[in-house]
Amino acid sequence: MDLCVRSHVWLLRPCSDGGTDYVCFRPQDDRVEVVEGYHLPPQMPLIKRRQWLESADVPRCRHQLENVQGFKHGHPLF
């Protein structure tokens, strides 16, 4: 089982305006909730998209985000 299936994982990408695009993987039983959003403190985080993936699909999604879209593993934003 992949690490991001067992615990919350945050992927972050800085934006030119000082904010941060984020993707949070949240495990829920045998599926994983994937929350994509944007955060510029002190504003509330903006959720852009939420989806559910089967645990087996998480590594492919994470690879796409990290290697193609430029996200990096990071600490929780909030």
mmCIF file of N, CA, C and O in Angstrom:
data_model
loop_
_atom_site.group_PDB
_atom_site.id
_atom_site.type_symbol
_atom_site.label_atom_id
_atom_site.label_comp_id
_atom_site.label_asym_id
_atom_site.label_seq_id
_atom_site.Cartn_x
_atom_site.Cartn_y
_atom_site.Cartn_z
ATOM 1 N N MET A 1 0.846 -1.184 0.000
ATOM 2 C CA MET A 1 0.000 0.000 0.000
ATOM 3 C C MET A 1 0.890 1.245 0.000
ATOM 4 O O MET A 1 1.825 1.351 0.754
ATOM 5 N N ASP A 2 0.588 2.188 -0.859
ATOM 6 C CA ASP A 2 1.377 3.419 -1.005
ATOM 7 C C ASP A 2 1.230 4.300 0.227
ATOM 8 O O ASP A 2 0.192 4.321 0.863
ATOM 9 N N LEU A 3 2.281 5.055 0.540
ATOM 10 C CA LEU A 3 2.274 5.937 1.711
ATOM 11 C C LEU A 3 1.088 6.891 1.689
ATOM 12 O O LEU A 3 0.450 7.111 2.701
ATOM 13 N N CYS A 4 0.767 7.449 0.530
ATOM 14 C CA CYS A 4 -0.303 8.438 0.504
ATOM 15 C C CYS A 4 -1.676 7.805 0.634
ATOM 16 O O CYS A 4 -2.671 8.496 0.715
ATOM 17 N N VAL A 5 -1.743 6.502 0.695
ATOM 18 C CA VAL A 5 -3.017 5.845 0.945
ATOM 19 C C VAL A 5 -3.230 5.672 2.448
ATOM 20 O O VAL A 5 -4.339 5.642 2.920
ATOM 21 N N ARG A 6 -2.154 5.598 3.217
ATOM 22 C CA ARG A 6 -2.257 5.352 4.657
ATOM 23 C C ARG A 6 -2.330 6.624 5.485
ATOM 24 O O ARG A 6 -2.785 6.595 6.614
ATOM 25 N N SER A 7 -1.813 7.731 4.990
ATOM 26 C CA SER A 7 -1.800 8.969 5.759
ATOM 27 C C SER A 7 -2.018 10.162 4.827
ATOM 28 O O SER A 7 -1.856 10.043 3.617
ATOM 29 N N HIS A 8 -2.387 11.304 5.416
ATOM 30 C CA HIS A 8 -2.567 12.516 4.620
ATOM 31 C C HIS A 8 -1.248 12.898 3.963
ATOM 32 O O HIS A 8 -0.192 12.845 4.599
ATOM 33 N N VAL A 9 -1.306 13.266 2.705
ATOM 34 C CA VAL A 9 -0.135 13.749 1.978
ATOM 35 C C VAL A 9 -0.512 15.051 1.298
ATOM 36 O O VAL A 9 -1.572 15.161 0.692
ATOM 37 N N TRP A 10 0.373 16.039 1.445
ATOM 38 C CA TRP A 10 0.175 17.346 0.824
ATOM 39 C C TRP A 10 1.193 17.535 -0.282
ATOM 40 O O TRP A 10 2.381 17.327 -0.076
ATOM 41 N N LEU A 11 0.725 17.954 -1.457
ATOM 42 C CA LEU A 11 1.586 18.358 -2.552
ATOM 43 C C LEU A 11 1.343 19.844 -2.776
ATOM 44 O O LEU A 11 0.184 20.294 -2.823
ATOM 45 N N LEU A 12 2.427 20.611 -2.905
ATOM 46 C CA LEU A 12 2.324 22.064 -2.984
ATOM 47 C C LEU A 12 3.054 22.589 -4.218
ATOM 48 O O LEU A 12 4.057 22.020 -4.653
ATOM 49 N N ARG A 13 2.538 23.722 -4.746
ATOM 50 C CA ARG A 13 3.192 24.399 -5.865
ATOM 51 C C ARG A 13 3.009 25.900 -5.669
ATOM 52 O O ARG A 13 1.878 26.394 -5.643
ATOM 53 N N PRO A 14 4.112 26.654 -5.496
ATOM 54 C CA PRO A 14 3.990 28.093 -5.283
ATOM 55 C C PRO A 14 3.452 28.798 -6.526
ATOM 56 O O PRO A 14 3.716 28.378 -7.657
ATOM 57 N N CYS A 15 2.716 29.875 -6.291
ATOM 58 C CA CYS A 15 2.154 30.691 -7.370
ATOM 59 C C CYS A 15 2.871 32.042 -7.405
ATOM 60 O O CYS A 15 3.432 32.481 -6.402
ATOM 61 N N SER A 16 2.816 32.709 -8.525
ATOM 62 C CA SER A 16 3.515 33.984 -8.689
ATOM 63 C C SER A 16 2.964 35.093 -7.794
ATOM 64 O O SER A 16 3.656 36.057 -7.501
ATOM 65 N N ASP A 17 1.725 34.964 -7.317
ATOM 66 C CA ASP A 17 1.119 35.993 -6.465
ATOM 67 C C ASP A 17 1.403 35.777 -4.977
ATOM 68 O O ASP A 17 0.880 36.482 -4.127
ATOM 69 N N GLY A 18 2.226 34.793 -4.653
ATOM 70 C CA GLY A 18 2.559 34.504 -3.259
ATOM 71 C C GLY A 18 1.696 33.429 -2.632
ATOM 72 O O GLY A 18 1.962 32.979 -1.527
ATOM 73 N N GLY A 19 0.662 33.011 -3.310
ATOM 74 C CA GLY A 19 -0.197 31.937 -2.819
ATOM 75 C C GLY A 19 0.383 30.580 -3.172
ATOM 76 O O GLY A 19 1.477 30.465 -3.727
ATOM 77 N N THR A 20 -0.368 29.556 -2.854
ATOM 78 C CA THR A 20 0.079 28.182 -3.081
ATOM 79 C C THR A 20 -1.072 27.340 -3.612
ATOM 80 O O THR A 20 -2.158 27.321 -3.029
ATOM 81 N N ASP A 21 -0.832 26.663 -4.731
ATOM 82 C CA ASP A 21 -1.747 25.614 -5.173
ATOM 83 C C ASP A 21 -1.424 24.392 -4.333
ATOM 84 O O ASP A 21 -0.256 24.118 -4.037
ATOM 85 N N TYR A 22 -2.446 23.657 -3.925
ATOM 86 C CA TYR A 22 -2.212 22.465 -3.115
ATOM 87 C C TYR A 22 -3.109 21.321 -3.555
ATOM 88 O O TYR A 22 -4.169 21.525 -4.150
ATOM 89 N N VAL A 23 -2.637 20.118 -3.267
ATOM 90 C CA VAL A 23 -3.425 18.899 -3.430
ATOM 91 C C VAL A 23 -3.221 18.104 -2.152
ATOM 92 O O VAL A 23 -2.096 17.885 -1.724
ATOM 93 N N CYS A 24 -4.315 17.714 -1.526
ATOM 94 C CA CYS A 24 -4.248 16.925 -0.298
ATOM 95 C C CYS A 24 -4.911 15.574 -0.541
ATOM 96 O O CYS A 24 -6.053 15.516 -1.001
ATOM 97 N N PHE A 25 -4.175 14.518 -0.262
ATOM 98 C CA PHE A 25 -4.705 13.159 -0.341
ATOM 99 C C PHE A 25 -5.136 12.760 1.065
ATOM 100 O O PHE A 25 -4.313 12.755 1.982
ATOM 101 N N ARG A 26 -6.421 12.419 1.239
ATOM 102 C CA ARG A 26 -6.955 12.033 2.549
ATOM 103 C C ARG A 26 -7.552 10.629 2.469
ATOM 104 O O ARG A 26 -8.579 10.423 1.834
ATOM 105 N N PRO A 27 -6.922 9.659 3.120
ATOM 106 C CA PRO A 27 -7.438 8.291 3.060
ATOM 107 C C PRO A 27 -8.757 8.152 3.831
ATOM 108 O O PRO A 27 -8.929 8.738 4.890
ATOM 109 N N GLN A 28 -9.669 7.407 3.259
ATOM 110 C CA GLN A 28 -10.966 7.107 3.871
ATOM 111 C C GLN A 28 -11.296 5.653 3.541
ATOM 112 O O GLN A 28 -11.753 5.369 2.444
ATOM 113 N N ASP A 29 -11.024 4.756 4.444
ATOM 114 C CA ASP A 29 -11.256 3.318 4.228
ATOM 115 C C ASP A 29 -10.443 2.835 3.030
ATOM 116 O O ASP A 29 -9.250 2.987 3.012
ATOM 117 N N ASP A 30 -11.106 2.308 1.984
ATOM 118 C CA ASP A 30 -10.372 1.775 0.836
ATOM 119 C C ASP A 30 -10.310 2.760 -0.330
ATOM 120 O O ASP A 30 -9.858 2.424 -1.412
ATOM 121 N N ARG A 31 -10.774 3.980 -0.116
ATOM 122 C CA ARG A 31 -10.694 5.028 -1.134
ATOM 123 C C ARG A 31 -9.897 6.203 -0.576
ATOM 124 O O ARG A 31 -9.634 6.281 0.610
ATOM 125 N N VAL A 32 -9.534 7.126 -1.467
ATOM 126 C CA VAL A 32 -8.770 8.299 -1.065
ATOM 127 C C VAL A 32 -9.455 9.539 -1.628
ATOM 128 O O VAL A 32 -9.749 9.608 -2.831
ATOM 129 N N GLU A 33 -9.739 10.503 -0.749
ATOM 130 C CA GLU A 33 -10.287 11.782 -1.180
ATOM 131 C C GLU A 33 -9.121 12.665 -1.621
ATOM 132 O O GLU A 33 -8.123 12.797 -0.907
ATOM 133 N N VAL A 34 -9.237 13.254 -2.802
ATOM 134 C CA VAL A 34 -8.215 14.146 -3.335
ATOM 135 C C VAL A 34 -8.835 15.537 -3.426
ATOM 136 O O VAL A 34 -9.790 15.747 -4.161
ATOM 137 N N VAL A 35 -8.272 16.468 -2.646
ATOM 138 C CA VAL A 35 -8.779 17.841 -2.607
ATOM 139 C C VAL A 35 -7.733 18.748 -3.249
ATOM 140 O O VAL A 35 -6.588 18.791 -2.806
ATOM 141 N N GLU A 36 -8.132 19.464 -4.297
ATOM 142 C CA GLU A 36 -7.247 20.409 -4.979
ATOM 143 C C GLU A 36 -7.735 21.816 -4.675
ATOM 144 O O GLU A 36 -8.941 22.089 -4.707
ATOM 145 N N GLY A 37 -6.792 22.707 -4.375
ATOM 146 C CA GLY A 37 -7.205 24.055 -4.050
ATOM 147 C C GLY A 37 -6.088 25.070 -4.137
ATOM 148 O O GLY A 37 -5.006 24.799 -4.666
ATOM 149 N N TYR A 38 -6.369 26.244 -3.584
ATOM 150 C CA TYR A 38 -5.452 27.384 -3.602
ATOM 151 C C TYR A 38 -5.538 28.066 -2.240
ATOM 152 O O TYR A 38 -6.620 28.157 -1.659
ATOM 153 N N HIS A 39 -4.388 28.555 -1.754
ATOM 154 C CA HIS A 39 -4.384 29.242 -0.459
ATOM 155 C C HIS A 39 -3.429 30.426 -0.501
ATOM 156 O O HIS A 39 -2.287 30.304 -0.935
ATOM 157 N N LEU A 40 -3.931 31.582 -0.075
ATOM 158 C CA LEU A 40 -3.133 32.797 0.074
ATOM 159 C C LEU A 40 -3.498 33.392 1.427
ATOM 160 O O LEU A 40 -4.537 34.033 1.579
ATOM 161 N N PRO A 41 -2.667 33.128 2.450
ATOM 162 C CA PRO A 41 -2.986 33.646 3.784
ATOM 163 C C PRO A 41 -3.082 35.167 3.764
ATOM 164 O O PRO A 41 -2.384 35.804 2.996
ATOM 165 N N PRO A 42 -3.941 35.779 4.549
ATOM 166 C CA PRO A 42 -4.782 35.217 5.602
ATOM 167 C C PRO A 42 -6.165 34.780 5.117
ATOM 168 O O PRO A 42 -7.043 34.524 5.927
ATOM 169 N N GLN A 43 -6.372 34.682 3.809
ATOM 170 C CA GLN A 43 -7.680 34.281 3.282
ATOM 171 C C GLN A 43 -7.952 32.803 3.580
ATOM 172 O O GLN A 43 -7.037 32.022 3.817
ATOM 173 N N MET A 44 -9.219 32.461 3.532
ATOM 174 C CA MET A 44 -9.608 31.056 3.686
ATOM 175 C C MET A 44 -9.172 30.290 2.440
ATOM 176 O O MET A 44 -9.152 30.849 1.340
ATOM 177 N N PRO A 45 -8.795 29.023 2.585
ATOM 178 C CA PRO A 45 -8.422 28.223 1.415
ATOM 179 C C PRO A 45 -9.595 28.085 0.452
ATOM 180 O O PRO A 45 -10.758 28.015 0.866
ATOM 181 N N LEU A 46 -9.293 28.062 -0.819
ATOM 182 C CA LEU A 46 -10.289 27.891 -1.873
ATOM 183 C C LEU A 46 -10.170 26.469 -2.404
ATOM 184 O O LEU A 46 -9.096 26.070 -2.874
ATOM 185 N N ILE A 47 -11.229 25.704 -2.320
ATOM 186 C CA ILE A 47 -11.233 24.359 -2.885
ATOM 187 C C ILE A 47 -11.671 24.474 -4.339
ATOM 188 O O ILE A 47 -12.757 24.981 -4.627
ATOM 189 N N LYS A 48 -10.816 24.021 -5.242
ATOM 190 C CA LYS A 48 -11.111 24.069 -6.670
ATOM 191 C C LYS A 48 -11.813 22.801 -7.144
ATOM 192 O O LYS A 48 -12.683 22.856 -8.005
ATOM 193 N N ARG A 49 -11.388 21.664 -6.588
ATOM 194 C CA ARG A 49 -11.951 20.389 -7.043
ATOM 195 C C ARG A 49 -11.770 19.341 -5.961
ATOM 196 O O ARG A 49 -10.780 19.346 -5.232
ATOM 197 N N ARG A 50 -12.729 18.448 -5.880
ATOM 198 C CA ARG A 50 -12.664 17.330 -4.931
ATOM 199 C C ARG A 50 -13.088 16.077 -5.691
ATOM 200 O O ARG A 50 -14.077 16.094 -6.414
ATOM 201 N N GLN A 51 -12.315 15.007 -5.509
ATOM 202 C CA GLN A 51 -12.670 13.749 -6.161
ATOM 203 C C GLN A 51 -12.272 12.576 -5.267
ATOM 204 O O GLN A 51 -11.483 12.735 -4.342
ATOM 205 N N TRP A 52 -12.814 11.418 -5.561
ATOM 206 C CA TRP A 52 -12.482 10.191 -4.845
ATOM 207 C C TRP A 52 -11.784 9.251 -5.806
ATOM 208 O O TRP A 52 -12.199 9.093 -6.950
ATOM 209 N N LEU A 53 -10.693 8.636 -5.330
ATOM 210 C CA LEU A 53 -9.957 7.655 -6.120
ATOM 211 C C LEU A 53 -9.894 6.339 -5.362
ATOM 212 O O LEU A 53 -9.873 6.321 -4.134
ATOM 213 N N GLU A 54 -9.810 5.269 -6.115
ATOM 214 C CA GLU A 54 -9.503 3.989 -5.511
ATOM 215 C C GLU A 54 -8.031 4.027 -5.100
ATOM 216 O O GLU A 54 -7.217 4.697 -5.747
ATOM 217 N N SER A 55 -7.680 3.340 -4.050
ATOM 218 C CA SER A 55 -6.299 3.352 -3.545
ATOM 219 C C SER A 55 -5.286 3.001 -4.623
ATOM 220 O O SER A 55 -4.199 3.574 -4.680
ATOM 221 N N ALA A 56 -5.629 2.097 -5.512
ATOM 222 C CA ALA A 56 -4.711 1.660 -6.565
ATOM 223 C C ALA A 56 -4.422 2.774 -7.580
ATOM 224 O O ALA A 56 -3.396 2.729 -8.268
ATOM 225 N N ASP A 57 -5.295 3.768 -7.693
ATOM 226 C CA ASP A 57 -5.115 4.853 -8.661
ATOM 227 C C ASP A 57 -4.290 6.016 -8.126
ATOM 228 O O ASP A 57 -3.888 6.900 -8.877
ATOM 229 N N VAL A 58 -4.019 6.033 -6.831
ATOM 230 C CA VAL A 58 -3.311 7.153 -6.203
ATOM 231 C C VAL A 58 -1.878 7.320 -6.721
ATOM 232 O O VAL A 58 -1.471 8.445 -7.039
ATOM 233 N N PRO A 59 -1.071 6.266 -6.836
ATOM 234 C CA PRO A 59 0.303 6.466 -7.317
ATOM 235 C C PRO A 59 0.364 7.121 -8.704
ATOM 236 O O PRO A 59 1.192 7.992 -8.945
ATOM 237 N N ARG A 60 -0.524 6.737 -9.605
ATOM 238 C CA ARG A 60 -0.549 7.328 -10.949
ATOM 239 C C ARG A 60 -0.914 8.806 -10.883
ATOM 240 O O ARG A 60 -0.279 9.657 -11.525
ATOM 241 N N CYS A 61 -1.899 9.151 -10.065
ATOM 242 C CA CYS A 61 -2.316 10.541 -9.894
ATOM 243 C C CYS A 61 -1.186 11.372 -9.296
ATOM 244 O O CYS A 61 -0.885 12.476 -9.759
ATOM 245 N N ARG A 62 -0.554 10.842 -8.268
ATOM 246 C CA ARG A 62 0.534 11.567 -7.609
ATOM 247 C C ARG A 62 1.714 11.763 -8.557
ATOM 248 O O ARG A 62 2.316 12.831 -8.610
ATOM 249 N N HIS A 63 2.042 10.759 -9.337
ATOM 250 C CA HIS A 63 3.118 10.870 -10.325
ATOM 251 C C HIS A 63 2.809 11.988 -11.318
ATOM 252 O O HIS A 63 3.684 12.798 -11.646
ATOM 253 N N GLN A 64 1.579 12.047 -11.795
ATOM 254 C CA GLN A 64 1.159 13.096 -12.736
ATOM 255 C C GLN A 64 1.337 14.485 -12.110
ATOM 256 O O GLN A 64 1.867 15.402 -12.742
ATOM 257 N N LEU A 65 0.912 14.641 -10.870
ATOM 258 C CA LEU A 65 1.009 15.941 -10.199
ATOM 259 C C LEU A 65 2.458 16.352 -9.948
ATOM 260 O O LEU A 65 2.825 17.506 -10.160
ATOM 261 N N GLU A 66 3.281 15.414 -9.520
ATOM 262 C CA GLU A 66 4.670 15.741 -9.183
ATOM 263 C C GLU A 66 5.559 15.891 -10.421
ATOM 264 O O GLU A 66 6.333 16.850 -10.526
ATOM 265 N N ASN A 67 5.475 14.969 -11.336
ATOM 266 C CA ASN A 67 6.411 14.954 -12.462
ATOM 267 C C ASN A 67 5.956 15.767 -13.666
ATOM 268 O O ASN A 67 6.804 16.178 -14.454
ATOM 269 N N VAL A 68 4.678 15.993 -13.810
ATOM 270 C CA VAL A 68 4.182 16.753 -14.961
ATOM 271 C C VAL A 68 3.751 18.162 -14.565
ATOM 272 O O VAL A 68 4.060 19.130 -15.254
ATOM 273 N N GLN A 69 3.071 18.292 -13.428
ATOM 274 C CA GLN A 69 2.519 19.587 -13.046
ATOM 275 C C GLN A 69 3.383 20.367 -12.055
ATOM 276 O O GLN A 69 3.065 21.492 -11.707
ATOM 277 N N GLY A 70 4.467 19.791 -11.569
ATOM 278 C CA GLY A 70 5.421 20.516 -10.747
ATOM 279 C C GLY A 70 5.107 20.651 -9.275
ATOM 280 O O GLY A 70 5.683 21.498 -8.590
ATOM 281 N N PHE A 71 4.232 19.819 -8.739
ATOM 282 C CA PHE A 71 3.945 19.849 -7.300
ATOM 283 C C PHE A 71 5.062 19.136 -6.555
ATOM 284 O O PHE A 71 5.690 18.203 -7.073
ATOM 285 N N LYS A 72 5.311 19.577 -5.319
ATOM 286 C CA LYS A 72 6.321 18.954 -4.459
ATOM 287 C C LYS A 72 5.677 18.591 -3.113
ATOM 288 O O LYS A 72 4.805 19.304 -2.623
ATOM 289 N N HIS A 73 6.150 17.500 -2.528
ATOM 290 C CA HIS A 73 5.662 17.092 -1.203
ATOM 291 C C HIS A 73 5.996 18.175 -0.195
ATOM 292 O O HIS A 73 7.073 18.756 -0.215
ATOM 293 N N GLY A 74 5.055 18.510 0.700
ATOM 294 C CA GLY A 74 5.292 19.553 1.688
ATOM 295 C C GLY A 74 4.459 19.368 2.938
ATOM 296 O O GLY A 74 3.669 18.433 3.057
ATOM 297 N N HIS A 75 4.654 20.278 3.874
ATOM 298 C CA HIS A 75 3.907 20.280 5.134
ATOM 299 C C HIS A 75 2.504 20.822 4.912
ATOM 300 O O HIS A 75 2.294 21.651 4.019
ATOM 301 N N PRO A 76 1.534 20.411 5.733
ATOM 302 C CA PRO A 76 0.176 20.947 5.610
ATOM 303 C C PRO A 76 0.153 22.461 5.669
ATOM 304 O O PRO A 76 0.878 23.079 6.453
ATOM 305 N N LEU A 77 -0.685 23.063 4.859
ATOM 306 C CA LEU A 77 -0.809 24.523 4.827
ATOM 307 C C LEU A 77 -1.665 25.058 5.966
ATOM 308 O O LEU A 77 -1.503 26.175 6.400
ATOM 309 N N PHE A 78 -2.608 24.253 6.402
ATOM 310 C CA PHE A 78 -3.535 24.691 7.455
ATOM 311 C C PHE A 78 -4.026 23.501 8.230
ATOM 312 O O PHE A 78 -3.786 22.376 7.910
#
